[in-house]
Coordinates of C-alpha atoms in Angstrom, one line a residue:
Chain A
M1105 CA -106.9 42.0 -5.2
F1106 CA -105.3 45.1 -6.6
D1107 CA -106.8 46.8 -9.6
K1108 CA -103.4 47.9 -11.1
V1109 CA -99.8 47.2 -10.1
L1110 CA -96.7 49.1 -11.2
I1111 CA -93.6 47.0 -11.8
A1112 CA -90.6 48.9 -10.7
N1113 CA -88.0 46.8 -12.5
R1114 CA -86.8 45.6 -15.9
G1115 CA -85.6 42.5 -17.7
E1116 CA -86.9 39.0 -17.1
I1117 CA -88.3 39.6 -13.6
A1118 CA -90.4 42.5 -14.8
L1119 CA -92.0 40.1 -17.3
R1120 CA -92.3 37.4 -14.7
V1121 CA -94.3 39.8 -12.4
A1122 CA -96.4 41.0 -15.3
R1123 CA -97.4 37.4 -16.1
A1124 CA -98.4 36.7 -12.5
C1125 CA -100.5 39.9 -12.5
R1126 CA -102.2 38.9 -15.7
E1127 CA -103.2 35.5 -14.3
L1128 CA -104.7 37.3 -11.4
G1129 CA -106.6 39.8 -13.6
V1130 CA -104.5 42.6 -12.3
R1131 CA -103.6 45.4 -14.8
T1132 CA -99.9 46.3 -15.1
V1133 CA -97.8 49.3 -15.6
A1134 CA -94.3 48.9 -16.8
V1135 CA -91.7 51.6 -16.2
Y1136 CA -88.6 51.8 -18.5
S1137 CA -85.5 53.8 -19.3
T1138 CA -84.7 55.1 -22.7
E1139 CA -82.4 52.2 -23.3
D1140 CA -85.2 49.7 -22.5
R1141 CA -87.9 51.3 -24.6
D1142 CA -88.0 48.2 -26.9
S1143 CA -87.9 45.7 -24.0
A1144 CA -90.4 42.8 -23.8
V1145 CA -92.2 44.0 -20.7
V1146 CA -92.9 47.4 -22.3
S1147 CA -95.0 45.8 -25.0
Y1148 CA -96.4 43.1 -22.6
A1149 CA -97.7 45.4 -19.9
D1150 CA -101.0 47.2 -20.2
E1151 CA -99.3 50.5 -19.9
A1152 CA -95.8 51.7 -19.9
V1153 CA -94.2 54.9 -18.6
H1154 CA -90.8 56.2 -19.5
I1155 CA -89.0 57.2 -16.3
G1156 CA -85.6 58.5 -17.4
P1157 CA -82.4 57.9 -19.3
A1158 CA -80.3 54.7 -19.3
P1159 CA -78.3 55.1 -16.1
A1160 CA -80.2 53.3 -13.3
R1161 CA -79.6 56.1 -10.9
R1162 CA -81.7 58.4 -13.1
S1163 CA -84.4 55.8 -14.0
Y1164 CA -84.9 52.6 -12.1
L1165 CA -83.4 54.0 -8.9
N1166 CA -85.2 57.3 -9.2
I1167 CA -87.8 57.0 -6.4
A1168 CA -89.6 60.2 -7.4
A1169 CA -90.0 59.1 -11.0
V1170 CA -91.3 55.7 -10.0
V1171 CA -93.8 57.0 -7.5
E1172 CA -95.0 59.7 -9.9
A1173 CA -95.5 57.1 -12.6
A1174 CA -97.6 55.0 -10.2
K1175 CA -99.7 58.0 -9.2
Q1176 CA -100.2 59.2 -12.7
T1177 CA -101.3 55.8 -14.0
G1178 CA -103.5 55.1 -11.0
A1179 CA -101.5 52.0 -9.8
V1180 CA -102.4 51.1 -6.3
A1181 CA -99.4 48.8 -5.5
V1182 CA -95.7 48.6 -6.6
H1183 CA -93.8 45.4 -7.2
P1184 CA -90.1 46.1 -6.9
G1185 CA -88.7 42.8 -8.4
Y1186 CA -85.1 42.1 -7.3
G1187 CA -82.2 44.5 -7.3
F1188 CA -82.8 48.2 -7.9
L1189 CA -85.2 49.6 -5.2
S1190 CA -86.4 46.1 -4.0
E1191 CA -84.6 46.3 -0.7
D1192 CA -84.5 50.1 -0.2
P1193 CA -86.5 50.9 3.0
D1194 CA -86.8 54.5 1.9
F1195 CA -88.6 53.5 -1.2
A1196 CA -91.0 51.2 0.7
E1197 CA -91.7 54.1 3.1
V1198 CA -92.2 56.7 0.3
C1199 CA -94.6 54.2 -1.4
G1200 CA -96.6 54.0 1.8
Q1201 CA -96.6 57.8 2.3
N1202 CA -98.1 58.1 -1.2
G1203 CA -100.9 55.6 -0.6
L1204 CA -99.2 52.9 -2.6
V1205 CA -98.8 49.3 -1.3
F1206 CA -95.2 48.2 -1.5
I1207 CA -95.2 44.5 -2.3
G1208 CA -92.6 43.4 0.2
P1209 CA -92.0 43.5 3.9
P1210 CA -92.4 46.6 6.0
P1211 CA -89.7 49.3 5.7
E1212 CA -88.4 48.6 9.2
V1213 CA -87.8 45.0 8.4
I1214 CA -86.1 45.8 5.2
A1215 CA -83.8 48.2 7.1
Q1216 CA -82.9 45.6 9.7
F1217 CA -82.1 42.9 7.2
G1218 CA -80.4 45.4 4.9
D1219 CA -77.8 45.9 7.6
K1220 CA -76.0 42.6 7.5
S1221 CA -74.3 43.3 10.8
A1222 CA -77.6 44.0 12.5
T1223 CA -79.1 40.8 10.9
R1224 CA -76.3 38.8 12.6
R1225 CA -77.0 40.4 16.0
L1226 CA -80.7 40.2 15.8
M1227 CA -80.9 36.7 14.5
A1228 CA -78.4 35.4 17.0
A1229 CA -80.5 37.0 19.8
T1230 CA -83.5 35.0 18.4
G1231 CA -81.5 31.8 18.8
L1232 CA -80.5 31.3 15.2
P1233 CA -76.9 30.0 14.6
T1234 CA -74.5 32.6 13.2
L1235 CA -70.8 32.4 12.4
P1236 CA -68.3 33.7 14.9
G1237 CA -67.4 37.3 14.0
S1238 CA -67.9 40.9 14.9
A1239 CA -71.0 41.8 16.8
D1240 CA -71.2 45.4 15.6
P1241 CA -69.8 47.1 12.5
L1242 CA -66.0 47.4 12.8
Q1243 CA -64.7 50.8 13.9
S1244 CA -61.2 50.4 12.6
A1245 CA -58.7 48.0 11.1
D1246 CA -57.3 47.4 14.6
E1247 CA -60.7 46.2 15.7
A1248 CA -60.8 43.8 12.8
L1249 CA -57.4 42.4 14.0
A1250 CA -58.8 42.0 17.5
V1251 CA -61.9 40.1 16.2
V1252 CA -59.7 37.8 14.1
E1253 CA -57.7 36.9 17.2
R1254 CA -60.9 35.5 18.6
T1255 CA -62.4 33.9 15.5
G1256 CA -59.2 32.6 13.9
L1257 CA -58.6 32.6 10.1
P1258 CA -59.8 32.5 7.4
V1259 CA -62.4 35.2 7.7
I1260 CA -64.6 37.1 5.2
I1261 CA -64.8 40.9 5.4
K1262 CA -68.2 42.2 4.1
A1263 CA -69.9 45.5 3.6
V1264 CA -72.8 46.0 6.1
A1265 CA -74.8 47.3 3.1
G1266 CA -73.5 44.7 0.7
G1267 CA -75.4 42.4 -1.6
G1268 CA -75.3 40.8 -5.0
G1269 CA -72.0 39.2 -4.3
R1270 CA -70.1 42.5 -4.2
G1271 CA -68.3 44.3 -1.4
M1272 CA -66.6 41.3 0.3
K1273 CA -63.2 39.7 0.5
V1274 CA -61.9 36.5 1.9
V1275 CA -58.8 36.8 4.1
L1276 CA -56.7 33.6 4.4
D1277 CA -53.6 35.1 6.0
Q1278 CA -53.0 37.6 8.8
A1279 CA -50.9 39.8 6.4
E1280 CA -53.8 40.2 4.0
L1281 CA -56.2 41.5 6.6
L1282 CA -55.3 45.2 6.6
P1283 CA -55.1 45.6 2.8
A1284 CA -58.3 43.7 2.5
Y1285 CA -60.0 45.9 5.1
H1286 CA -59.1 49.1 3.3
L1287 CA -60.0 47.6 -0.1
V1288 CA -63.5 46.6 1.0
V1289 CA -64.0 50.0 2.8
S1290 CA -63.4 51.9 -0.4
E1291 CA -65.4 49.4 -2.5
A1292 CA -68.3 49.5 -0.1
Q1293 CA -68.2 53.3 -0.1
A1294 CA -68.2 53.3 -3.9
L1295 CA -70.8 50.6 -4.4
F1296 CA -73.3 51.2 -1.6
G1297 CA -72.4 54.6 -0.2
D1298 CA -71.8 53.0 3.1
G1299 CA -68.2 52.1 4.1
R1300 CA -69.2 50.1 7.3
L1301 CA -67.9 46.6 7.4
Y1302 CA -68.2 43.5 9.5
L1303 CA -66.4 40.2 9.5
E1304 CA -67.2 36.6 10.2
R1305 CA -65.4 33.3 10.0
Y1306 CA -65.1 32.1 6.4
L1307 CA -66.0 28.5 5.6
P1308 CA -63.9 27.5 2.5
A1309 CA -65.7 24.3 1.7
A1310 CA -69.2 25.3 2.6
R1311 CA -72.4 24.8 0.8
H1312 CA -74.8 27.7 0.2
I1313 CA -78.3 26.6 1.2
E1314 CA -81.2 29.0 1.4
V1315 CA -84.7 28.6 2.7
Q1316 CA -87.8 30.1 1.1
I1317 CA -90.3 31.4 3.5
A1318 CA -93.7 33.2 3.2
R1319 CA -95.6 35.0 5.9
D1320 CA -98.9 36.7 5.6
T1321 CA -100.1 39.8 7.5
Y1322 CA -102.1 37.6 9.9
G1323 CA -98.9 36.0 11.2
N1324 CA -99.2 32.7 9.4
A1325 CA -95.8 31.6 8.2
I1326 CA -94.5 28.7 6.2
H1327 CA -91.2 27.5 4.7
L1328 CA -91.1 26.1 1.2
G1329 CA -88.1 23.9 1.3
A1330 CA -84.5 24.8 0.5
R1331 CA -82.4 25.6 -2.5
D1332 CA -78.7 24.8 -3.0
C1333 CA -76.9 27.7 -4.6
S1334 CA -73.3 26.4 -4.2
V1335 CA -72.4 26.8 -7.9
Q1336 CA -71.1 30.3 -7.7
R1337 CA -68.4 32.3 -9.4
R1338 CA -67.1 35.2 -7.3
H1339 CA -70.2 35.0 -5.1
Q1340 CA -72.5 35.2 -8.2
K1341 CA -74.8 32.2 -8.4
L1342 CA -74.8 30.3 -11.7
I1343 CA -76.8 27.1 -11.0
E1344 CA -79.4 26.6 -8.3
E1345 CA -81.5 23.6 -7.4
S1346 CA -84.1 22.3 -5.1
P1347 CA -84.0 20.3 -3.0
P1348 CA -80.3 20.5 -2.1
P1349 CA -78.7 17.2 -3.1
L1350 CA -77.8 14.8 -0.3
L1351 CA -79.2 17.0 2.4
P1352 CA -81.2 15.0 4.9
D1353 CA -84.9 16.0 5.2
H1354 CA -84.5 16.6 8.9
L1355 CA -81.8 19.3 8.3
V1356 CA -84.0 21.0 5.8
A1357 CA -86.8 20.9 8.3
Q1358 CA -84.5 22.4 11.0
M1359 CA -83.3 25.2 8.8
G1360 CA -86.9 25.8 7.7
E1361 CA -88.0 26.1 11.4
C1362 CA -85.1 28.5 12.1
A1363 CA -86.1 30.7 9.1
V1364 CA -89.8 30.8 10.2
T1365 CA -88.7 31.7 13.8
G1366 CA -86.6 34.5 12.4
A1367 CA -89.4 35.8 10.2
K1368 CA -91.8 35.8 13.1
A1369 CA -89.3 37.6 15.4
V1370 CA -89.2 40.6 13.1
G1371 CA -92.8 40.7 11.9
Y1372 CA -91.9 39.7 8.4
E1373 CA -94.6 40.0 5.7
G1374 CA -94.4 38.6 2.2
V1375 CA -91.9 36.1 0.7
G1376 CA -88.3 36.1 1.8
T1377 CA -85.1 34.0 1.8
F1378 CA -82.9 33.0 4.7
E1379 CA -79.4 32.1 3.5
F1380 CA -77.3 29.7 5.4
L1381 CA -73.8 28.2 5.0
L1382 CA -73.6 24.5 5.7
D1383 CA -70.2 23.0 6.7
A1384 CA -69.0 19.5 6.1
D1385 CA -70.1 18.5 9.6
A1386 CA -73.7 19.5 8.8
N1387 CA -73.6 22.6 11.0
F1388 CA -75.5 25.5 9.5
Y1389 CA -75.1 29.2 10.1
L1390 CA -77.4 32.1 9.0
I1391 CA -75.5 34.6 6.8
E1392 CA -78.2 36.9 5.6
V1393 CA -81.9 37.4 4.9
N1394 CA -83.2 38.7 1.6
C1395 CA -86.4 40.7 1.6
R1396 CA -87.2 40.3 -2.1
I1397 CA -88.2 37.7 -4.6
Q1398 CA -85.0 36.0 -5.7
V1399 CA -83.6 35.2 -9.1
E1400 CA -83.7 31.5 -8.3
H1401 CA -87.3 31.4 -7.0
P1402 CA -88.5 29.2 -9.9
V1403 CA -86.8 26.1 -8.6
T1404 CA -88.9 26.3 -5.5
E1405 CA -92.0 26.9 -7.6
L1406 CA -91.4 23.8 -9.6
V1407 CA -90.9 21.4 -6.7
T1408 CA -93.7 22.9 -4.5
G1409 CA -96.2 23.9 -7.1
V1410 CA -96.5 27.3 -5.4
D1411 CA -96.4 30.5 -7.5
L1412 CA -94.3 32.7 -5.3
V1413 CA -94.9 35.9 -7.2
R1414 CA -98.7 35.3 -7.0
E1415 CA -98.2 34.7 -3.3
Q1416 CA -96.4 38.0 -2.9
L1417 CA -99.3 39.8 -4.6
T1418 CA -102.0 38.1 -2.6
I1419 CA -100.2 38.6 0.7
A1420 CA -99.7 42.3 0.0
A1421 CA -103.4 42.5 -1.0
G1422 CA -104.3 41.2 2.5
D1423 CA -105.1 37.6 1.7
R1424 CA -104.1 34.7 3.8
L1425 CA -101.4 32.3 2.7
S1426 CA -102.7 29.9 0.1
L1427 CA -101.5 26.9 2.0
E1428 CA -100.4 25.7 5.4
Q1429 CA -97.1 24.1 6.4
A1430 CA -98.6 20.6 6.4
E1431 CA -99.7 21.1 2.8
V1432 CA -96.2 22.0 1.6
S1433 CA -94.5 19.1 -0.1
C1434 CA -91.5 19.1 -2.3
R1435 CA -91.7 16.7 -5.2
G1436 CA -88.9 15.7 -7.6
V1437 CA -85.9 17.9 -8.4
A1438 CA -85.7 21.3 -10.1
L1439 CA -82.6 22.9 -11.6
E1440 CA -82.0 26.4 -12.8
C1441 CA -79.2 27.6 -15.1
R1442 CA -78.6 31.4 -15.4
I1443 CA -77.5 32.2 -18.9
N1444 CA -75.6 35.5 -18.9
V1445 CA -74.1 37.4 -21.8
E1446 CA -70.5 36.9 -20.7
D1447 CA -67.5 35.4 -22.3
P1448 CA -66.3 32.5 -20.1
D1449 CA -63.0 32.4 -22.1
R1450 CA -62.2 36.0 -21.2
S1451 CA -62.8 35.9 -17.5
F1452 CA -66.6 36.3 -17.9
T1453 CA -66.3 39.7 -19.5
P1454 CA -69.8 41.1 -20.2
T1455 CA -70.7 40.9 -23.9
P1456 CA -73.9 42.9 -24.4
G1457 CA -75.2 43.6 -27.9
R1458 CA -77.8 42.6 -30.5
I1459 CA -78.9 39.0 -30.2
E1460 CA -79.7 38.0 -33.7
E1461 CA -80.2 34.3 -33.3
F1462 CA -82.3 33.4 -30.3
V1463 CA -83.6 29.9 -30.0
L1464 CA -85.2 28.7 -26.8
P1465 CA -85.5 25.1 -25.6
A1466 CA -88.9 23.6 -25.1
G1467 CA -90.4 20.2 -24.5
P1468 CA -91.5 18.5 -21.3
F1469 CA -90.8 20.1 -17.9
V1470 CA -88.7 22.9 -19.3
R1471 CA -89.4 26.5 -18.3
V1472 CA -87.6 29.6 -19.7
D1473 CA -87.8 32.9 -18.0
T1474 CA -86.3 35.5 -20.3
H1475 CA -86.9 39.0 -21.7
G1476 CA -84.9 38.2 -24.8
Y1477 CA -86.3 37.8 -28.3
P1478 CA -84.6 37.5 -31.7
G1479 CA -83.3 41.0 -32.5
Y1480 CA -83.3 42.1 -28.9
R1481 CA -80.4 44.4 -28.0
M1482 CA -79.1 43.5 -24.6
P1483 CA -78.2 46.9 -23.2
A1484 CA -74.7 47.6 -21.7
S1485 CA -76.2 49.6 -18.8
Y1486 CA -77.6 46.8 -16.7
D1487 CA -76.8 43.2 -15.6
S1488 CA -75.9 40.4 -17.9
L1489 CA -78.7 37.9 -17.1
L1490 CA -80.3 36.9 -20.4
A1491 CA -82.3 33.9 -19.6
K1492 CA -83.0 31.4 -16.8
L1493 CA -83.5 27.8 -17.9
I1494 CA -85.4 25.8 -15.4
V1495 CA -86.2 22.1 -15.6
W1496 CA -88.0 19.6 -13.4
A1497 CA -87.7 15.8 -13.2
P1498 CA -88.6 13.1 -10.7
T1499 CA -84.9 12.4 -9.9
R1500 CA -81.7 14.5 -9.9
D1501 CA -80.1 12.4 -12.6
Q1502 CA -83.0 12.9 -14.9
A1503 CA -83.1 16.6 -14.1
I1504 CA -79.4 17.0 -15.1
A1505 CA -80.0 15.1 -18.3
R1506 CA -82.9 17.2 -19.1
M1507 CA -81.0 20.4 -18.4
R1508 CA -78.2 19.3 -20.7
R1509 CA -80.8 18.6 -23.3
A1510 CA -82.3 22.1 -22.8
L1511 CA -78.9 23.8 -22.9
D1512 CA -78.1 22.0 -26.2
E1513 CA -81.3 23.4 -27.6
F1514 CA -80.5 26.9 -26.5
H1515 CA -78.9 29.2 -29.1
A1516 CA -78.1 32.9 -28.7
S1517 CA -75.7 34.7 -30.9
G1518 CA -75.0 38.1 -32.4
P1519 CA -72.1 40.5 -33.1
G1520 CA -69.8 40.3 -30.1
V1521 CA -72.3 38.4 -28.0
R1522 CA -71.2 35.3 -26.1
T1523 CA -73.1 33.4 -23.4
T1524 CA -72.3 31.2 -20.5
A1525 CA -74.4 28.3 -21.9
G1526 CA -71.3 26.3 -22.9
F1527 CA -69.6 26.8 -19.6
L1528 CA -72.8 25.7 -17.7
R1529 CA -72.7 22.5 -19.7
R1530 CA -69.2 21.8 -18.4
V1531 CA -70.3 22.5 -14.8
L1532 CA -73.2 20.0 -15.2
A1533 CA -70.7 17.4 -16.6
A1534 CA -68.3 17.8 -13.6
E1535 CA -68.1 14.6 -11.6
E1536 CA -68.7 16.3 -8.3
F1537 CA -71.7 18.1 -9.5
R1538 CA -73.2 14.9 -10.8
A1539 CA -72.5 13.3 -7.5
G1540 CA -74.0 16.2 -5.6
T1541 CA -70.9 16.5 -3.4
H1542 CA -69.8 19.9 -4.8
D1543 CA -69.3 23.0 -2.7
T1544 CA -68.8 26.7 -3.5
G1545 CA -65.3 25.9 -4.9
L1546 CA -66.7 24.0 -7.8
V1547 CA -66.7 26.7 -10.4
D1548 CA -63.1 27.7 -9.8
R1549 CA -62.1 24.1 -10.3
V1550 CA -64.0 23.9 -13.6
V1551 CA -62.4 27.2 -14.7
S1552 CA -58.9 26.1 -13.9
A1553 CA -59.4 22.6 -15.4
A1554 CA -60.2 24.4 -18.7
E1555 CA -57.2 26.7 -18.6
P1556 CA -54.0 24.7 -18.9
Q1557 CA -53.8 24.1 -22.6
Chain B
M448 CA -93.5 49.1 -29.0
T449 CA -95.7 52.0 -29.9
T450 CA -95.8 55.3 -28.1
R451 CA -98.6 55.4 -25.6
L452 CA -100.4 58.6 -25.0
P453 CA -102.1 59.3 -21.7
T454 CA -105.4 57.6 -21.5
P455 CA -108.1 59.8 -22.8
G456 CA -110.8 60.6 -20.3
R457 CA -108.3 60.6 -17.4
P458 CA -109.6 62.9 -14.7
P459 CA -108.0 66.3 -14.8
E460 CA -105.0 66.5 -12.6
P461 CA -103.4 69.3 -10.7
A462 CA -100.6 70.9 -12.6
R463 CA -97.3 69.4 -11.4
P464 CA -98.4 67.3 -8.5
P465 CA -96.2 67.7 -5.5
Q466 CA -93.1 65.5 -5.2
P467 CA -93.1 62.9 -2.5
P468 CA -92.2 64.7 0.7
S469 CA -89.3 62.5 2.0
L470 CA -87.1 61.6 -0.9
T471 CA -84.1 60.5 1.0
D472 CA -82.2 59.2 -2.0
S473 CA -80.3 62.3 -2.5
S474 CA -78.6 60.9 -5.6
A475 CA -81.8 60.6 -7.5
A476 CA -82.4 64.0 -8.8
P477 CA -86.2 64.2 -9.2
E478 CA -86.9 64.3 -12.8
P479 CA -90.1 64.7 -14.8
V480 CA -92.0 61.6 -15.5
D481 CA -93.7 61.0 -18.8
G482 CA -97.3 61.4 -18.6
A483 CA -96.9 63.2 -15.3
G484 CA -97.1 66.8 -14.5
G485 CA -98.0 69.6 -16.8
P486 CA -101.4 70.0 -18.3
P487 CA -101.8 67.7 -21.4
A488 CA -100.4 69.7 -24.3
D489 CA -102.8 70.8 -26.9
L490 CA -102.3 68.5 -29.9
D491 CA -102.0 71.3 -32.4
Q492 CA -99.4 73.0 -30.3
V493 CA -97.4 69.7 -30.1
R494 CA -97.6 69.4 -33.9
R495 CA -96.3 73.0 -34.4
Q496 CA -93.5 72.5 -31.9
A497 CA -92.5 69.2 -33.7
V498 CA -92.4 70.9 -37.1
G499 CA -90.4 73.7 -35.6
L500 CA -87.9 71.3 -34.0
L501 CA -87.5 69.4 -37.3
A502 CA -86.8 72.6 -39.1
D503 CA -84.0 73.4 -36.7
L504 CA -82.2 70.1 -37.2
E505 CA -79.2 70.0 -39.5
R506 CA -80.3 66.7 -41.0
P507 CA -83.3 64.5 -40.9
P508 CA -83.5 62.2 -37.9
R509 CA -84.4 58.6 -38.3
T510 CA -87.1 58.8 -35.7
L511 CA -88.7 61.5 -33.6
R512 CA -90.8 60.5 -30.7
I513 CA -92.8 63.0 -28.8
R514 CA -94.8 62.2 -25.8
A515 CA -97.6 64.5 -24.6
G516 CA -98.4 64.9 -20.9
A517 CA -95.0 65.7 -19.7
I518 CA -92.7 66.5 -22.5
T519 CA -90.3 63.9 -23.8
V520 CA -88.6 64.4 -27.1
D521 CA -86.6 61.5 -28.3
I522 CA -84.6 61.6 -31.4
T523 CA -82.5 58.9 -33.1
W524 CA -80.1 59.5 -35.9
P525 CA -79.4 57.3 -38.9
D526 CA -75.8 56.6 -38.0
G527 CA -75.1 53.9 -40.5
S528 CA -73.8 51.4 -38.0
G529 CA -77.0 49.7 -37.2
G530 CA -79.9 48.3 -39.2
P531 CA -83.5 49.5 -39.0
G532 CA -84.8 49.3 -35.5
D533 CA -81.4 49.9 -34.1
G534 CA -82.1 52.0 -31.0
S535 CA -78.4 52.4 -30.4
G536 CA -77.7 55.6 -32.1
G537 CA -77.9 57.2 -28.6
A538 CA -81.1 58.8 -27.9
A539 CA -81.3 62.5 -28.0
E540 CA -77.7 63.0 -29.0
P541 CA -76.9 66.5 -30.0
A542 CA -77.1 67.0 -33.8
G543 CA -73.8 66.8 -35.5
T544 CA -72.3 63.9 -33.5
G545 CA -73.3 60.4 -34.5
A546 CA -72.2 60.3 -38.1
D547 CA -69.0 62.3 -37.7
G548 CA -66.8 59.3 -37.1
V549 CA -68.0 57.6 -40.2
E550 CA -67.4 60.7 -42.3
A551 CA -64.0 61.2 -40.9
A552 CA -63.1 57.6 -41.7
A553 CA -64.4 58.0 -45.2
D554 CA -62.1 60.9 -45.8
G555 CA -58.9 58.8 -45.8
S556 CA -58.6 56.4 -48.7
A557 CA -56.6 53.5 -47.2
V558 CA -57.1 53.9 -43.5
D559 CA -57.0 51.1 -41.0
H560 CA -59.3 51.1 -38.0
L561 CA -59.2 49.9 -34.5
T562 CA -62.8 48.8 -33.8
S563 CA -64.7 48.3 -30.7
P564 CA -64.5 44.9 -29.1
A565 CA -67.7 45.4 -27.1
V566 CA -70.9 47.3 -26.7
G567 CA -70.7 49.9 -24.1
V568 CA -69.5 53.4 -23.3
F569 CA -66.1 54.3 -24.6
Y570 CA -63.6 56.2 -22.5
H571 CA -60.3 57.8 -23.7
A572 CA -58.6 57.9 -20.3
R573 CA -58.4 55.9 -17.2
E574 CA -60.4 58.5 -15.2
P575 CA -61.9 61.9 -15.8
G576 CA -59.2 64.5 -16.3
A577 CA -56.4 62.0 -16.9
E578 CA -54.2 61.9 -20.0
P579 CA -55.9 59.9 -22.8
F580 CA -54.4 56.5 -23.5
V581 CA -53.5 57.6 -27.1
S582 CA -53.6 60.9 -29.1
V583 CA -53.6 61.7 -32.7
G584 CA -50.1 61.4 -34.2
E585 CA -49.0 58.8 -31.7
T586 CA -47.7 55.5 -32.9
I587 CA -49.2 52.5 -31.1
R588 CA -48.2 48.9 -30.8
T589 CA -50.3 45.7 -30.9
G590 CA -51.5 44.9 -27.5
Q591 CA -51.2 48.5 -26.2
Q592 CA -54.2 49.8 -24.2
V593 CA -56.0 52.4 -26.2
G594 CA -59.2 53.0 -24.2
I595 CA -61.8 51.6 -21.9
I596 CA -65.3 50.3 -22.6
E597 CA -67.7 50.3 -19.7
A598 CA -70.3 47.5 -20.0
M599 CA -72.5 46.2 -17.3
K600 CA -70.7 48.2 -14.6
L601 CA -67.3 46.7 -15.6
M602 CA -64.4 48.5 -17.1
I603 CA -63.0 46.5 -20.0
P604 CA -59.6 47.5 -21.3
V605 CA -59.5 48.0 -25.1
E606 CA -56.2 46.8 -26.6
A607 CA -55.0 47.5 -30.1
D608 CA -55.2 44.4 -32.3
R609 CA -52.7 46.1 -34.7
G610 CA -50.1 48.8 -34.7
G611 CA -49.9 52.1 -36.6
R612 CA -50.0 55.8 -36.3
V613 CA -53.2 57.3 -35.0
T614 CA -54.7 59.7 -37.6
A615 CA -58.1 60.3 -36.0
V616 CA -60.0 59.5 -32.8
L617 CA -63.4 58.7 -34.1
K618 CA -65.5 58.4 -30.9
A619 CA -65.8 61.0 -28.3
N620 CA -65.0 60.3 -24.7
G621 CA -68.1 59.0 -22.9
Q622 CA -69.9 58.1 -26.1
P623 CA -71.9 54.8 -26.5
V624 CA -70.3 52.5 -29.0
E625 CA -71.4 49.4 -30.8
Y626 CA -69.5 46.2 -31.4
G627 CA -67.2 46.5 -34.3
E628 CA -67.6 50.3 -34.6
P629 CA -64.4 52.1 -35.6
L630 CA -62.8 53.9 -32.6
F631 CA -59.5 55.1 -34.1
A632 CA -58.2 55.5 -37.7
L633 CA -54.6 54.4 -38.2
D634 CA -52.0 54.8 -40.9
A635 CA -50.6 51.6 -42.3
P636 CA -48.6 49.8 -39.6
P637 CA -44.9 50.5 -39.5
A638 CA -42.9 47.7 -41.1
G639 CA -42.0 44.9 -38.7
D640 CA -44.7 45.5 -36.2

């Protein structure tokens, strides 16, 4: 195992990784921007290195600064967390060139899956089901029109380099296609520095199901069940669960086999996620592959008993997978609620600031992953995720009841600070969520149900 | 959190190790890393520099952090808006900003304020170079957009929650603001607004 690992991230995931390292006896180096100097991971880690000012571009995205910090502190490996440099093939490559182990798949694999259009082409060639759409990045708006002739409407236009629910637009009507095309081009250019787009058929009432996989450097691969992430607002996930409700085991197994096949085809190493859309007729289609640990990984951990971050570290250190496919079993139901500092009554406007009151739930089968503490100042420069509440129970009904109990115990407040906790309670109470029949349209329905008054 | 100095007994390092050869992220200007680079500064020299720096400041800072190894100087100002431990004063702001807004507000006797509805970065105009939403001397109405606050990559419009004539703009363009901090000073609202 590594002697010392640098954590190239911030917030709750930096702390999550530091904890896994500590359990393995691995020393940790945190990096931080000026605005994060009082963050939880900075005091938790064995060492901390200041790498730049608040803007991520000049700190958490500054490859030179991160690599230098690793070299100066004698770290031998780098864990990138999620977001920031986690899916930047250049970063993975520079780590390698500097004698640092990048904890994630090889740079070529990250590059292939980072290009969503290439992912579609590559995975279709491997035999995985994909949605009808463009085979290559679109060259022009006219080509988009031609593809739509073939696929029919609605379609979704997406940035090839997109991610995090940004740089995409649904087109329901032929007349919206050209404006949408131009809008997403400029958005993609601004957000990702890459204006290339692709499009595929849009499934309005689909469920978002993703499969967790792990593959070691010896070619052993497993899948660790599926997660349902259908509770989304504007393509941002709010509640995730495992296993997906009402999804027959044989479908989970089929999707799992597809994911493992895809992972083997590209020489994947580490943990990863294959995201699928599932339509009402139980057809599933691969939409993208994520080469990082995901925000919602804890629900898989609670049902399988596998520590995924530990698995990332051991795989990167050259160990074999800690278990075989036959040993993977999913027990009970786990739910995760993402609590963001946002105001649900003002279209989820971010509300960073000082969190004066911060009370966390506890009790049986409740896990909280957070970097918050009483007095913590949630910076305005980064994302709005404050805490992840995760619960486990033998049945889904009990898990929902437990989550509602945990949400009731959660309190965070401060000047100007609002959280999504109350809104999440309303989603949990929605009849279709309780029944497990919801799809990606649920949040909009809960929002609009609250509006007319 | 306490300032960490480079581990004593660290093997000597070459001055300024070479930057990684293939930095393809052109946007990321390589920037010195704390604890990286230059030969560890002599403690006495650091002390002398710190004393000199303090002497040059117009007023005492709340905190001064210095890091050896590679040089980082980090100053926070007592700006009155936050309590102890408030790291929000804006690190390493040039001396002279920070408390200006508060002083200006204190000048007028019965001024009204438009305060910040959010934590973030305050902008006067829609985009760089554009006309500011409001200027000193202008009379504004309730609900009128007076600025933008950038928080978590979103641009949040700031609307006046009262009307009046703007007598001072208290926060510079591009400056970090706290929740409830005064942004504009106003004369009493015109009758009937």
